């Protein structure tokens, strides 16, 4: 009888120990599950942030690349357009020069332009001994007397045909101190930059 009671107490004690162990195990498993869930949530959040940063960086790099590409395309387009514009301007200047040079000596427009260019050159040179270089076709018009009349007083001037002058006039001081080139070519060259600025202003 006494042995049976002892055995029964041992069983109850074992049951209590097992029950307490199960409770502790359940609490441990619950805490582990909670920690695992929290860790998974943190990982998912961090992974989402990493993905977002990666995508944002990729978008920014793609946008920079696109802007750089467009900038390069625009610059190349601008360079080609400016080169083409300069080619057109040069062709225009050359055609103007050739047209002016091709006018015969007795042409009224050629005589009028020669008179204007000569007056300007004489004013710039002042009263000094000089020689006037003109195209051979203009020798009939450009004489020392004609130049003196344009200046409004007698001049000490020599007139010669120069192979490098196809229109307009070049005045050269005999002492070599000054030259005023008012030939068609020189005059057009001086006007080119002003003309380019006028054309460039139309781009704005």
mmCIF file of C-alpha atoms in Angstrom:
data_model
loop_
_atom_site.group_PDB
_atom_site.id
_atom_site.type_symbol
_atom_site.label_atom_id
_atom_site.label_comp_id
_atom_site.label_asym_id
_atom_site.label_seq_id
_atom_site.Cartn_x
_atom_site.Cartn_y
_atom_site.Cartn_z
ATOM 1 C CA UNK A 1 0.000 0.000 0.000
ATOM 2 C CA UNK A 2 2.703 2.396 1.002
ATOM 3 C CA UNK A 3 4.689 1.436 -2.079
ATOM 4 C CA UNK A 4 1.701 2.234 -4.302
ATOM 5 C CA UNK A 5 1.378 5.707 -2.765
ATOM 6 C CA UNK A 6 5.055 6.372 -3.311
ATOM 7 C CA UNK A 7 4.779 5.302 -6.921
ATOM 8 C CA UNK A 8 1.734 7.519 -7.422
ATOM 9 C CA UNK A 9 3.545 10.550 -5.973
ATOM 10 C CA UNK A 10 6.475 9.929 -8.319
ATOM 11 C CA UNK A 11 4.151 9.826 -11.312
ATOM 12 C CA UNK A 12 2.465 13.097 -10.267
ATOM 13 C CA UNK A 13 5.868 14.693 -9.827
ATOM 14 C CA UNK A 14 6.953 13.495 -13.247
ATOM 15 C CA UNK A 15 3.715 14.780 -14.756
ATOM 16 C CA UNK A 16 4.213 18.162 -13.110
ATOM 17 C CA UNK A 17 7.815 18.303 -14.342
ATOM 18 C CA UNK A 18 6.745 17.316 -17.859
ATOM 19 C CA UNK A 19 3.913 19.832 -17.796
ATOM 20 C CA UNK A 20 6.260 22.624 -16.661
ATOM 21 C CA UNK A 21 8.774 21.596 -19.334
ATOM 22 C CA UNK A 22 6.085 21.688 -21.985
ATOM 23 C CA UNK A 23 5.004 25.160 -20.843
ATOM 24 C CA UNK A 24 8.577 26.400 -20.931
ATOM 25 C CA UNK A 25 9.130 24.794 -24.315
ATOM 26 C CA UNK A 26 5.968 26.451 -25.638
ATOM 27 C CA UNK A 27 7.116 29.832 -24.336
ATOM 28 C CA UNK A 28 10.563 29.322 -25.902
ATOM 29 C CA UNK A 29 9.017 28.294 -29.230
ATOM 30 C CA UNK A 30 6.671 31.297 -29.099
ATOM 31 C CA UNK A 31 9.541 33.671 -28.381
ATOM 32 C CA UNK A 32 11.558 32.047 -31.163
ATOM 33 C CA UNK A 33 8.672 32.392 -33.597
ATOM 34 C CA UNK A 34 8.198 36.031 -32.577
ATOM 35 C CA UNK A 35 11.906 36.727 -33.023
ATOM 36 C CA UNK A 36 11.889 34.925 -36.372
ATOM 37 C CA UNK A 37 8.864 36.938 -37.534
ATOM 38 C CA UNK A 38 10.484 40.179 -36.418
ATOM 39 C CA UNK A 39 13.720 39.228 -38.158
ATOM 40 C CA UNK A 40 11.816 38.354 -41.315
ATOM 41 C CA UNK A 41 9.961 41.686 -41.203
ATOM 42 C CA UNK A 42 13.235 43.580 -40.723
ATOM 43 C CA UNK A 43 14.814 41.653 -43.581
ATOM 44 C CA UNK A 44 11.846 42.321 -45.860
ATOM 45 C CA UNK A 45 11.912 46.025 -44.948
ATOM 46 C CA UNK A 46 15.668 46.298 -45.470
ATOM 47 C CA UNK A 47 15.413 44.333 -48.719
ATOM 48 C CA UNK A 48 12.690 46.694 -49.951
ATOM 49 C CA UNK A 49 14.820 49.702 -49.025
ATOM 50 C CA UNK A 50 17.833 48.201 -50.802
ATOM 51 C CA UNK A 51 15.722 47.501 -53.883
ATOM 52 C CA UNK A 52 14.335 51.041 -53.811
ATOM 53 C CA UNK A 53 17.811 52.570 -53.462
ATOM 54 C CA UNK A 54 19.120 50.368 -56.246
ATOM 55 C CA UNK A 55 16.225 51.288 -58.533
ATOM 56 C CA UNK A 56 16.562 54.975 -57.657
ATOM 57 C CA UNK A 57 20.307 54.887 -58.359
ATOM 58 C CA UNK A 58 19.695 53.043 -61.627
ATOM 59 C CA UNK A 59 17.053 55.599 -62.662
ATOM 60 C CA UNK A 60 19.338 58.502 -61.798
ATOM 61 C CA UNK A 61 22.223 56.971 -63.738
ATOM 62 C CA UNK A 62 19.919 56.286 -66.684
ATOM 63 C CA UNK A 63 18.636 59.883 -66.585
ATOM 64 C CA UNK A 64 22.183 61.252 -66.435
ATOM 65 C CA UNK A 65 23.186 59.024 -69.304
ATOM 66 C CA UNK A 66 20.182 60.163 -71.333
ATOM 67 C CA UNK A 67 20.927 63.826 -70.584
ATOM 68 C CA UNK A 68 24.580 63.384 -71.525
ATOM 69 C CA UNK A 69 23.569 61.614 -74.710
ATOM 70 C CA UNK A 70 21.066 64.318 -75.630
ATOM 71 C CA UNK A 71 23.625 67.002 -74.801
ATOM 72 C CA UNK A 72 26.165 65.283 -77.041
ATOM 73 C CA UNK A 73 23.615 64.981 -79.851
ATOM 74 C CA UNK A 74 22.667 68.651 -79.467
ATOM 75 C CA UNK A 75 26.314 69.762 -79.493
ATOM 76 C CA UNK A 76 27.073 67.683 -82.577
ATOM 77 C CA UNK A 77 23.954 68.990 -84.298
ATOM 78 C CA UNK A 78 24.946 72.554 -83.361
ATOM 79 C CA UNK A 79 28.517 72.014 -84.614
ATOM 80 C CA UNK A 80 27.311 70.661 -87.945
ATOM 81 C CA UNK A 81 24.772 73.471 -88.282
ATOM 82 C CA UNK A 82 27.412 76.154 -87.572
ATOM 83 C CA UNK A 83 29.791 74.565 -90.061
ATOM 84 C CA UNK A 84 27.058 74.471 -92.692
ATOM 85 C CA UNK A 85 26.125 78.080 -91.936
ATOM 86 C CA UNK A 86 29.751 79.152 -92.312
ATOM 87 C CA UNK A 87 29.981 77.287 -95.631
ATOM 88 C CA UNK A 88 26.866 79.118 -96.830
ATOM 89 C CA UNK A 89 28.263 82.463 -95.662
ATOM 90 C CA UNK A 90 31.565 81.840 -97.389
ATOM 91 C CA UNK A 91 29.754 80.900 -100.584
ATOM 92 C CA UNK A 92 27.667 84.059 -100.278
ATOM 93 C CA UNK A 93 30.728 86.279 -99.684
ATOM 94 C CA UNK A 94 32.521 84.686 -102.612
ATOM 95 C CA UNK A 95 29.557 85.175 -104.924
ATOM 96 C CA UNK A 96 29.255 88.838 -103.893
ATOM 97 C CA UNK A 97 32.965 89.375 -104.477
ATOM 98 C CA UNK A 98 32.929 87.643 -107.839
ATOM 99 C CA UNK A 99 29.871 89.615 -108.938
ATOM 100 C CA UNK A 100 31.469 92.919 -107.925
ATOM 101 C CA UNK A 101 34.795 92.044 -109.533
ATOM 102 C CA UNK A 102 33.066 90.956 -112.736
ATOM 103 C CA UNK A 103 31.441 94.322 -113.398
ATOM 104 C CA UNK A 104 33.005 96.140 -116.364
ATOM 105 C CA UNK A 105 34.926 99.353 -115.776
ATOM 106 C CA UNK A 106 32.230 101.511 -117.328
ATOM 107 C CA UNK A 107 29.466 99.989 -115.191
ATOM 108 C CA UNK A 108 27.664 102.703 -113.222
ATOM 109 C CA UNK A 109 27.492 100.687 -109.982
ATOM 110 C CA UNK A 110 31.183 99.835 -110.173
ATOM 111 C CA UNK A 111 32.108 103.517 -110.709
ATOM 112 C CA UNK A 112 29.850 104.600 -107.847
ATOM 113 C CA UNK A 113 31.343 102.036 -105.447
ATOM 114 C CA UNK A 114 34.888 102.934 -106.525
ATOM 115 C CA UNK A 115 34.207 106.600 -105.854
ATOM 116 C CA UNK A 116 32.829 105.811 -102.360
ATOM 117 C CA UNK A 117 35.766 103.561 -101.510
ATOM 118 C CA UNK A 118 38.296 106.086 -102.824
ATOM 119 C CA UNK A 119 36.794 108.962 -100.780
ATOM 120 C CA UNK A 120 36.948 106.856 -97.626
ATOM 121 C CA UNK A 121 40.538 105.770 -98.276
ATOM 122 C CA UNK A 122 41.695 109.328 -99.073
ATOM 123 C CA UNK A 123 40.129 110.621 -95.880
ATOM 124 C CA UNK A 124 41.918 107.935 -93.868
ATOM 125 C CA UNK A 125 45.310 108.558 -95.502
ATOM 126 C CA UNK A 126 45.337 112.339 -95.175
ATOM 127 C CA UNK A 127 47.620 114.643 -97.181
ATOM 128 C CA UNK A 128 50.737 112.624 -97.962
ATOM 129 C CA UNK A 129 52.581 111.324 -100.987
ATOM 130 C CA UNK A 130 51.150 107.994 -101.994
ATOM 131 C CA UNK A 131 50.319 105.654 -104.786
ATOM 132 C CA UNK A 132 46.911 104.290 -105.665
ATOM 133 C CA UNK A 133 46.641 100.666 -106.709
ATOM 134 C CA UNK A 134 43.574 99.732 -108.716
ATOM 135 C CA UNK A 135 42.385 97.108 -111.178
ATOM 136 C CA UNK A 136 43.548 97.609 -114.714
ATOM 137 C CA UNK A 137 39.932 98.016 -115.849
ATOM 138 C CA UNK A 138 39.590 101.067 -113.542
ATOM 139 C CA UNK A 139 42.648 102.950 -114.827
ATOM 140 C CA UNK A 140 40.517 104.985 -117.220
ATOM 141 C CA UNK A 141 38.597 106.446 -114.273
ATOM 142 C CA UNK A 142 41.138 106.580 -111.466
ATOM 143 C CA UNK A 143 43.615 109.329 -112.306
ATOM 144 C CA UNK A 144 45.582 111.734 -110.079
ATOM 145 C CA UNK A 145 43.202 114.521 -111.133
ATOM 146 C CA UNK A 146 40.117 112.430 -110.298
ATOM 147 C CA UNK A 147 41.530 111.544 -106.874
ATOM 148 C CA UNK A 148 42.422 115.207 -106.214
ATOM 149 C CA UNK A 149 38.870 116.214 -107.065
ATOM 150 C CA UNK A 150 37.531 113.643 -104.608
ATOM 151 C CA UNK A 151 39.909 114.867 -101.901
ATOM 152 C CA UNK A 152 39.011 118.508 -102.579
ATOM 153 C CA UNK A 153 42.650 119.609 -102.990
ATOM 154 C CA UNK A 154 45.649 118.702 -105.143
ATOM 155 C CA UNK A 155 47.342 115.440 -104.213
ATOM 156 C CA UNK A 156 50.780 114.012 -104.824
ATOM 157 C CA UNK A 157 49.581 110.622 -105.941
ATOM 158 C CA UNK A 158 50.639 108.020 -108.464
ATOM 159 C CA UNK A 159 48.180 105.576 -109.977
ATOM 160 C CA UNK A 160 49.098 102.047 -111.029
ATOM 161 C CA UNK A 161 47.343 98.867 -112.010
ATOM 162 C CA UNK A 162 48.038 96.096 -109.513
ATOM 163 C CA UNK A 163 47.429 92.403 -110.350
ATOM 164 C CA UNK A 164 46.215 91.717 -106.803
ATOM 165 C CA UNK A 165 43.480 94.350 -107.037
ATOM 166 C CA UNK A 166 40.356 93.297 -108.909
ATOM 167 C CA UNK A 167 38.094 96.074 -107.679
ATOM 168 C CA UNK A 168 38.137 98.973 -105.243
ATOM 169 C CA UNK A 169 41.337 100.844 -104.351
ATOM 170 C CA UNK A 170 44.414 100.462 -102.191
ATOM 171 C CA UNK A 171 46.375 103.557 -101.104
ATOM 172 C CA UNK A 172 50.019 103.103 -100.063
ATOM 173 C CA UNK A 173 52.127 105.883 -98.548
ATOM 174 C CA UNK A 174 55.389 106.285 -100.495
ATOM 175 C CA UNK A 175 57.353 106.389 -97.247
ATOM 176 C CA UNK A 176 55.855 103.028 -96.257
ATOM 177 C CA UNK A 177 54.281 104.337 -93.054
ATOM 178 C CA UNK A 178 50.711 103.530 -93.923
ATOM 179 C CA UNK A 179 48.469 101.517 -96.205
ATOM 180 C CA UNK A 180 44.715 101.723 -96.471
ATOM 181 C CA UNK A 181 43.255 98.739 -98.293
ATOM 182 C CA UNK A 182 39.764 99.475 -99.543
ATOM 183 C CA UNK A 183 39.690 96.879 -102.292
ATOM 184 C CA UNK A 184 36.568 94.775 -102.687
ATOM 185 C CA UNK A 185 38.239 91.782 -101.046
ATOM 186 C CA UNK A 186 39.550 93.736 -98.049
ATOM 187 C CA UNK A 187 36.321 95.654 -97.606
ATOM 188 C CA UNK A 188 34.259 92.475 -97.688
ATOM 189 C CA UNK A 189 36.618 90.816 -95.195
ATOM 190 C CA UNK A 190 36.066 93.686 -92.752
ATOM 191 C CA UNK A 191 32.316 93.401 -93.175
ATOM 192 C CA UNK A 192 32.236 89.637 -92.687
ATOM 193 C CA UNK A 193 32.468 89.668 -88.883
ATOM 194 C CA UNK A 194 29.738 92.280 -88.613
ATOM 195 C CA UNK A 195 27.606 90.251 -91.004
ATOM 196 C CA UNK A 196 28.262 87.078 -88.970
ATOM 197 C CA UNK A 197 27.146 88.838 -85.785
ATOM 198 C CA UNK A 198 23.949 89.934 -87.493
ATOM 199 C CA UNK A 199 23.273 86.372 -88.665
ATOM 200 C CA UNK A 200 24.122 84.927 -85.222
ATOM 201 C CA UNK A 201 21.695 87.357 -83.583
ATOM 202 C CA UNK A 202 18.898 85.750 -85.592
ATOM 203 C CA UNK A 203 19.556 82.438 -83.785
ATOM 204 C CA UNK A 204 18.578 83.848 -80.395
#
